[in-house]
CSV table of C-alpha atoms in Angstrom, one decimal:
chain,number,residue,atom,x,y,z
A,1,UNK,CA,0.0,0.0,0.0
A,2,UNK,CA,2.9,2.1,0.1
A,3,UNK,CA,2.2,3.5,-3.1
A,4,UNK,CA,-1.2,4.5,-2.3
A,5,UNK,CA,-0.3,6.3,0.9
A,6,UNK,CA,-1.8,10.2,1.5
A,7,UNK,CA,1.2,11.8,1.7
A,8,UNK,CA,0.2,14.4,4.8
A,9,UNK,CA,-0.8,10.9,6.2
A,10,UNK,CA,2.8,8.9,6.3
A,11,UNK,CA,4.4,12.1,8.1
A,12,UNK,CA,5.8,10.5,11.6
A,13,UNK,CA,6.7,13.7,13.0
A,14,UNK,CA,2.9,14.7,14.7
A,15,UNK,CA,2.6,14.9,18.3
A,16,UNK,CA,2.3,11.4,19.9
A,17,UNK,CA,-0.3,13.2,22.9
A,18,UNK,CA,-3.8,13.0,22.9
A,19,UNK,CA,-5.4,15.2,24.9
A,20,UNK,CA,-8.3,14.7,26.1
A,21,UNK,CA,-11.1,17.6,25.3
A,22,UNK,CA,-12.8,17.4,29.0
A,23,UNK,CA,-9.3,19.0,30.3
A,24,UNK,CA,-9.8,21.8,27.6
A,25,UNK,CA,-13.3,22.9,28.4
A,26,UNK,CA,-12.4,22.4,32.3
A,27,UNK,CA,-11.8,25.9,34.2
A,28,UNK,CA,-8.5,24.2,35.6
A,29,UNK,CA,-5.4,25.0,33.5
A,30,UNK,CA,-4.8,22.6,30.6
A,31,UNK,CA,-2.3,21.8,28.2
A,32,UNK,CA,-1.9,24.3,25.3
A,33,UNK,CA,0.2,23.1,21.9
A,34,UNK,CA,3.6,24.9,22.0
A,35,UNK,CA,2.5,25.1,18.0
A,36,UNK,CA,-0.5,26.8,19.5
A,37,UNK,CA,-2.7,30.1,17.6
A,38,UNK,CA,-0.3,32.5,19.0
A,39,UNK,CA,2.7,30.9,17.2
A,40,UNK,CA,1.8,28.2,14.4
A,41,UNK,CA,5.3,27.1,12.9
A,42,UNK,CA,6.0,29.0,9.8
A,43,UNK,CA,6.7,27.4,6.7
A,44,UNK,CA,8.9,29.6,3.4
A,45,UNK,CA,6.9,27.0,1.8
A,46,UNK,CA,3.4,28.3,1.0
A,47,UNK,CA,1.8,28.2,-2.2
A,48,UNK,CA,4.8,26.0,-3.5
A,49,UNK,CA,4.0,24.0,-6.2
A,50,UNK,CA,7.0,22.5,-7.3
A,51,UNK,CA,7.4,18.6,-6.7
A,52,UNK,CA,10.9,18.5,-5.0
A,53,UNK,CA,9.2,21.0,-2.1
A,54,UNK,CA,7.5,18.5,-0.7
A,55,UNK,CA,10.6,16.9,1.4
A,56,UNK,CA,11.2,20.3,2.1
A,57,UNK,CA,8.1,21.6,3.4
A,58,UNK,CA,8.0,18.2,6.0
A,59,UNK,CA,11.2,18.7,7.0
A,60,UNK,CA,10.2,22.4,8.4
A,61,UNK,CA,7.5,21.1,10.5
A,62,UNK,CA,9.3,18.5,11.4
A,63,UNK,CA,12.4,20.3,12.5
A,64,UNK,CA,9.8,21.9,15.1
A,65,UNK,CA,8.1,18.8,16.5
A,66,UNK,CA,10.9,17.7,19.1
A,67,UNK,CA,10.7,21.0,20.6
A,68,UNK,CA,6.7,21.0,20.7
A,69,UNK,CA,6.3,17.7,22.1
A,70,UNK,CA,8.2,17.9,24.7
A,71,UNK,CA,6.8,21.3,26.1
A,72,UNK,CA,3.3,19.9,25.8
A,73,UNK,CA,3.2,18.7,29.4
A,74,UNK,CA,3.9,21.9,31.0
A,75,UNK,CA,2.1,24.5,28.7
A,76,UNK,CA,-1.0,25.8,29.9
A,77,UNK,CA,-4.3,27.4,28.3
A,78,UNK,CA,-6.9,29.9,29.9
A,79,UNK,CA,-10.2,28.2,29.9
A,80,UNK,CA,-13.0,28.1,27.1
A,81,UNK,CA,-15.0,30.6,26.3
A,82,UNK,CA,-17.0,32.1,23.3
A,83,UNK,CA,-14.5,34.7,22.3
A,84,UNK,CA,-11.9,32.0,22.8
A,85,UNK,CA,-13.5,28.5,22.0
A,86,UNK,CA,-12.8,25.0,21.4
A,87,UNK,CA,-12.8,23.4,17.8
A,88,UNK,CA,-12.3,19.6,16.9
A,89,UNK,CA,-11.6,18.8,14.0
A,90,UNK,CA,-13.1,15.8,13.6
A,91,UNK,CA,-11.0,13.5,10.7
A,92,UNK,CA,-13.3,10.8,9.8
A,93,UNK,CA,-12.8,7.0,11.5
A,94,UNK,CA,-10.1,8.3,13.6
A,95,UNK,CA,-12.4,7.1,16.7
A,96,UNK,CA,-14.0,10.5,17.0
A,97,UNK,CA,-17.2,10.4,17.6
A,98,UNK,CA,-16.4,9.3,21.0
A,99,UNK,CA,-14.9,12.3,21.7
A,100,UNK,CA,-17.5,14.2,20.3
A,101,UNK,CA,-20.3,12.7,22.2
A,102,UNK,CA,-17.6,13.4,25.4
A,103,UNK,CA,-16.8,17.1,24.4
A,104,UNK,CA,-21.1,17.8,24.5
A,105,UNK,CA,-21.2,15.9,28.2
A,106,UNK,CA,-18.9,18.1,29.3
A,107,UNK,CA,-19.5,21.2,27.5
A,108,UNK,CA,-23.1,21.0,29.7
A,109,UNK,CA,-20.7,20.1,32.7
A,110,UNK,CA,-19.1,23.0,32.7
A,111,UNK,CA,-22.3,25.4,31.4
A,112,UNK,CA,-20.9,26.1,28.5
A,113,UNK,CA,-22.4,26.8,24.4
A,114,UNK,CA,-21.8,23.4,22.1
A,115,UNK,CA,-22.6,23.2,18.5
A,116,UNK,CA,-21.6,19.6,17.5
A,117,UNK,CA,-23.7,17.8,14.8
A,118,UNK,CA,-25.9,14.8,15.7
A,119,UNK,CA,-26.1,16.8,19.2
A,120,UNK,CA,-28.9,18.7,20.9
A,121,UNK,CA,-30.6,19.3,17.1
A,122,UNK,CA,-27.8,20.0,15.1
A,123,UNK,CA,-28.0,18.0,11.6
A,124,UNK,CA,-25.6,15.3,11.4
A,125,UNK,CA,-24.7,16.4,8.0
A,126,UNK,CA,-23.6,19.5,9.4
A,127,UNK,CA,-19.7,20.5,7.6
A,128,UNK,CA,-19.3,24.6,7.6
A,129,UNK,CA,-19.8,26.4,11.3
A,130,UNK,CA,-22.5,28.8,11.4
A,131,UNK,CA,-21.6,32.1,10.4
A,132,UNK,CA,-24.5,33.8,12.4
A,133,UNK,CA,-25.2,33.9,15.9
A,134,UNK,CA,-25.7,32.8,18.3
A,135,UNK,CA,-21.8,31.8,18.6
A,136,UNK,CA,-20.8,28.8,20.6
A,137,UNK,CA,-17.6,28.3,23.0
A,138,UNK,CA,-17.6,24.7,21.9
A,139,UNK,CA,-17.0,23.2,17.9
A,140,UNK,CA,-16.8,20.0,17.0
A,141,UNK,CA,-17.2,17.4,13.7
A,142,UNK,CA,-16.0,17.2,10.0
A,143,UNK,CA,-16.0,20.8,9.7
A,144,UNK,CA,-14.1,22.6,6.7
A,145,UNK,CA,-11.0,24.9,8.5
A,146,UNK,CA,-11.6,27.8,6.2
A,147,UNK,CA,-16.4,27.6,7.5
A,148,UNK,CA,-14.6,27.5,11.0
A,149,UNK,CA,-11.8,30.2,10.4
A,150,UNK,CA,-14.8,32.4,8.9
A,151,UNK,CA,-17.3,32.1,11.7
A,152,UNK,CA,-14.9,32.3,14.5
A,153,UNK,CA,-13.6,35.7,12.7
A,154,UNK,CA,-17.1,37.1,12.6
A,155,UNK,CA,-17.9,35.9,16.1
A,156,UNK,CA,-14.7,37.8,17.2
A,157,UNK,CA,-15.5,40.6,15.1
A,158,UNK,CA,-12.8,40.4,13.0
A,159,UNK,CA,-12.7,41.2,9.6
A,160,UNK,CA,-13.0,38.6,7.3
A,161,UNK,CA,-9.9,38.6,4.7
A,162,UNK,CA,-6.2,38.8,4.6
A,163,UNK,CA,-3.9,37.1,7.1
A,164,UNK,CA,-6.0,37.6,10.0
A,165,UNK,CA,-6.6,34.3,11.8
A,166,UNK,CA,-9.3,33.6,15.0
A,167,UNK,CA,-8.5,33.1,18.7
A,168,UNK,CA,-9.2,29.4,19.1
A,169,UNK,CA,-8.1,26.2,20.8
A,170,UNK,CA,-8.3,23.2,18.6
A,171,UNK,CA,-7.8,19.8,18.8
A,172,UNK,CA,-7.8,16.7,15.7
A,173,UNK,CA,-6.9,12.9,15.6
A,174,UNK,CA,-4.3,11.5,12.8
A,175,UNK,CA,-4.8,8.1,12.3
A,176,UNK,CA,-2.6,5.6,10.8
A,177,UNK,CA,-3.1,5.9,7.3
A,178,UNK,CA,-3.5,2.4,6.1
A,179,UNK,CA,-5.8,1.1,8.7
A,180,UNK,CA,-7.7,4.6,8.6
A,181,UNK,CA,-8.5,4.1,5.2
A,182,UNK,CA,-8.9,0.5,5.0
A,183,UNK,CA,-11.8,1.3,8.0
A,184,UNK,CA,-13.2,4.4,5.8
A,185,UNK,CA,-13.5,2.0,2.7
A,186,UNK,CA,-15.2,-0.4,4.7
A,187,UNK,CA,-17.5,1.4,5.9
A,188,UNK,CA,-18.5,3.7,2.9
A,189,UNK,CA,-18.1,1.7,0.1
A,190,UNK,CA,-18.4,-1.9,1.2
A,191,UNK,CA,-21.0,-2.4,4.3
A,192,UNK,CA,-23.1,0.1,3.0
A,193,UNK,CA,-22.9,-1.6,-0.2
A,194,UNK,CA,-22.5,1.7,-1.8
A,195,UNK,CA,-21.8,1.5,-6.0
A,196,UNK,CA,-19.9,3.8,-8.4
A,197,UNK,CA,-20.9,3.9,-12.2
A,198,UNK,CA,-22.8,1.2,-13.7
A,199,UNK,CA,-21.3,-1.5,-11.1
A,200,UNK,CA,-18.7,-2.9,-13.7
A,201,UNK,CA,-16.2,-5.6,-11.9
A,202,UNK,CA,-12.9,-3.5,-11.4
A,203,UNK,CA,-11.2,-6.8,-12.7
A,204,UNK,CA,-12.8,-6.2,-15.7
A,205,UNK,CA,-12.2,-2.6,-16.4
A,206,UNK,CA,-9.2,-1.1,-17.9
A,207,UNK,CA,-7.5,1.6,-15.6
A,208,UNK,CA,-8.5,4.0,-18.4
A,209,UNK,CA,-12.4,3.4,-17.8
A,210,UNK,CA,-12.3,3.1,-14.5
A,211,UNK,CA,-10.8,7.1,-14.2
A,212,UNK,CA,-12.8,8.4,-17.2
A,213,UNK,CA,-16.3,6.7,-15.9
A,214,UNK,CA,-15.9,5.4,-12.3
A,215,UNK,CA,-17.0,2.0,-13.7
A,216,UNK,CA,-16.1,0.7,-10.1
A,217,UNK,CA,-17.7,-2.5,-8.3
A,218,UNK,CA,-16.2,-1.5,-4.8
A,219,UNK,CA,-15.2,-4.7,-3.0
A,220,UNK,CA,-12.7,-5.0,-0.3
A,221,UNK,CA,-9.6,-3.7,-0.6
A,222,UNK,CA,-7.6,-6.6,-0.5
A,223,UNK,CA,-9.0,-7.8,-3.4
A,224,UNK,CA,-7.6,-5.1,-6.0
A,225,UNK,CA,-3.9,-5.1,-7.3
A,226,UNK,CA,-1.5,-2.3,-6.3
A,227,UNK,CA,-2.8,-0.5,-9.5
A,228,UNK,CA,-6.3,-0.6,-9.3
A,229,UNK,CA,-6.2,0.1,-5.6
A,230,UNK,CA,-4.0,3.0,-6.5
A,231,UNK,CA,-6.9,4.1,-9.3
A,232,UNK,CA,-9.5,2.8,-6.6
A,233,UNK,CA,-8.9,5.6,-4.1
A,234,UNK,CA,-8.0,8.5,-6.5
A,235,UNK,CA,-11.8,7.9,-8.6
A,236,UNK,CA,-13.8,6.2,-5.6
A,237,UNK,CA,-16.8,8.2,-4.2
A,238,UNK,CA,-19.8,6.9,-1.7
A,239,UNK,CA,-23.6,7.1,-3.2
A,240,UNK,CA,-23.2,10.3,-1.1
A,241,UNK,CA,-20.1,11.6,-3.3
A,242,UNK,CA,-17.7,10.6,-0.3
A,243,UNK,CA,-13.8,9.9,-0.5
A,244,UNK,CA,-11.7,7.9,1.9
A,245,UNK,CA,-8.3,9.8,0.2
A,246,UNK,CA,-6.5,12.7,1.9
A,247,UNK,CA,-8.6,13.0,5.0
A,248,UNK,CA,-6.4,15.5,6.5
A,249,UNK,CA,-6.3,17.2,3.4
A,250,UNK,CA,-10.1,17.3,3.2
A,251,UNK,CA,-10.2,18.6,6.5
A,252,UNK,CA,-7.3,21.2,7.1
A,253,UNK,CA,-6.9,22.4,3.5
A,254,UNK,CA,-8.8,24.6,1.4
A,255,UNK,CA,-9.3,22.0,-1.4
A,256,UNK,CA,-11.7,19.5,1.1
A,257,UNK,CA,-15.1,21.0,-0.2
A,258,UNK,CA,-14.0,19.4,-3.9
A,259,UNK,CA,-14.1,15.5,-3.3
A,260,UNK,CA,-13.2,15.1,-6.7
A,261,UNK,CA,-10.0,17.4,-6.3
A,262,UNK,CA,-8.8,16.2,-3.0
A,263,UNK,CA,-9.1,12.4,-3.8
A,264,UNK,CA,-6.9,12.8,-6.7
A,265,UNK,CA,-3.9,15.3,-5.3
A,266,UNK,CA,-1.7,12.6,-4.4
A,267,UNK,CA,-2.5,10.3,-7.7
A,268,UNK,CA,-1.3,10.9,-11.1
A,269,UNK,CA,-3.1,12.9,-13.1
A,270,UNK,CA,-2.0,15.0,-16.5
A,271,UNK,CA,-0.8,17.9,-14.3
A,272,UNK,CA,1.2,15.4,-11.9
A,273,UNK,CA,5.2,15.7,-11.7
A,274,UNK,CA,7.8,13.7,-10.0
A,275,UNK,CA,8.2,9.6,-9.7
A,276,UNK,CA,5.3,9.3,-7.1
A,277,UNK,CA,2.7,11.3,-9.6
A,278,UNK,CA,1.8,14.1,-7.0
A,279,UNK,CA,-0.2,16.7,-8.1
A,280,UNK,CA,1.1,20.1,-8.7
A,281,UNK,CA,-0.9,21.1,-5.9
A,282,UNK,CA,-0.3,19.1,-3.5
A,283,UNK,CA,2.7,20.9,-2.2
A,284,UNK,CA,1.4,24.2,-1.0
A,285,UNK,CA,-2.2,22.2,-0.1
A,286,UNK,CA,0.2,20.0,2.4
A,287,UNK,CA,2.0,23.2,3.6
A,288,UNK,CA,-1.4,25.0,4.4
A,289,UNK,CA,-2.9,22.0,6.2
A,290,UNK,CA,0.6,21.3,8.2
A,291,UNK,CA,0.4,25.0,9.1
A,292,UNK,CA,-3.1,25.0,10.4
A,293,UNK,CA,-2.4,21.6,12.5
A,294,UNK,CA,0.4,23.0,13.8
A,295,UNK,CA,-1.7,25.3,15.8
A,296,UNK,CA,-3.7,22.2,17.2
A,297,UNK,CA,-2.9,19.7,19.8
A,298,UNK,CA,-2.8,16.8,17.4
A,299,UNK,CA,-3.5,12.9,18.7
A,300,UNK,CA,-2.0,9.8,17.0
């Protein structure tokens, strides 16, 4: 599966703390990311779009994770509040809608605003914060950065534009990739018996129909060959137009409200370069979402 690996996924660098969000929404101190909002790591890397970058830009955040880790345990963070709140980001089968059903127990714990979908009549299918109040000191789900950084801007009454980024304590889960996707694939495309195309066997479809029609029969993963399950990922969607590609990426980025696009940045494609086939935009979309998770606690 090596070949088929997100590359913001395979990066071994990301903080190996979870924290759990009770301590967060708790008026005790709690632990605050040294990559926290006030000082995100920065990267001479954004917007990049040449291939050979892409070693580069890791190695910047990486350089900084040592140093972040191991002041974790001793940073502190004022407690939650609307003007300051608490956003998960919530990467999909990376166990966290435990932690969402936690986060709204103890949100009402500690008497304090939650908007958290498939809680207290929020939709389920609930992806960009509300931009309107009333404002919340609690977030959580598979929301969009760029709906939260909007909402939480307004809410602060900042205006929206430029470099200007919200006050905000955050939180997100990486998985590890192969599991995380095998689990995602599973569960979207198999149990749920969920079909792309006109339900061709992927055996019997050339690599070539299978990306110009998404003529896919999704079975489990095991049964594809390296190609296909290469092809597989990049093309295949849910009934519901879901991916299981790039989840950080969907998440963190700007490119995650495009399924289509952020399936397909790390699989060759006509405007791909170097051996592996990344897209030319997977560079500075990597940058931007290591950027905005640097300013997270992040759990592996």
């Amino acid at each position: 599966l090596k070949c088929t690996r997100p590359a913001s996924e395979t990066l071994d660098f990301m903080h190996k703390t979870a924290v759990a969000p009770e301590s967060l929404l708790s008026s005790a101190s709690a632990v605050r990311p040294t990559w926290g909002s006030a000082q995100p790591v920065s990267s001479p890397w954004t917007g990049a779009r040449e291939c050979g970058s892409l070693e580069a830009v890791v190695a910047v955040y990486g350089a900084a994770a040592p140093e972040a880790a191991a002041r974790l345990p001793v940073a502190t963070a004022p407690r939650t509040h609307k003007e300051h709140p608490f956003v998960f980001f919530h990467q999909r089968k990376t166990g966290g809608s435990t932690i969402r059903t936690q986060m709204v127990y103890s949100a009402k714990k500690h008497s304090l605003s939650s908007w958290v979908p498939c809680s207290d009549k929020v939709p389920c299918e609930s992806y960009y914060a509300p931009p309107h109040p009333p404002f919340y000191a609690v977030y959580g789900g598979h929301l969009y950065w760029a709906s939260v950084q909007k909402a939480l801007l307004r809410q602060q009454g900042i205006h929206v534009g430029g470099a200007a980024t919200p006050q905000m304590h955050c939180f997100t889960v990486f998985r590890e990739p192969v599991s995380r996707v095998a689990s995602c694939w599973s569960y979207r495309m198999v149990e749920k018996k969920r079909r792309l195309g006109n339900g061709l066997d992927v055996k019997n479809v050339s690599a070539q129909q299978l990306s110009s029609h998404h003529t896919l029969q999704v079975k489990d993963l095991a049964s594809y060959s390296a190609s296909q399950l290469r092809e597989a990922l990049a093309t295949g969607m849910s009934h519901y137009g879901e991916g299981c590609n790039n989840e950080p990426l969907r998440i963190l980025s700007d490119a995650g409200t495009n399924e289509e696009r952020v399936n397909r940045l790390t699989a060759e494609n006509g405007a791909s370069c170097g051996a592996a086939g990344w897209s030319m935009d997977v560079v500075g979309v990597l940058d931007r979402t290591l950027h905005r998770a640097s300013r997270c606690v992040v759990g592996v």
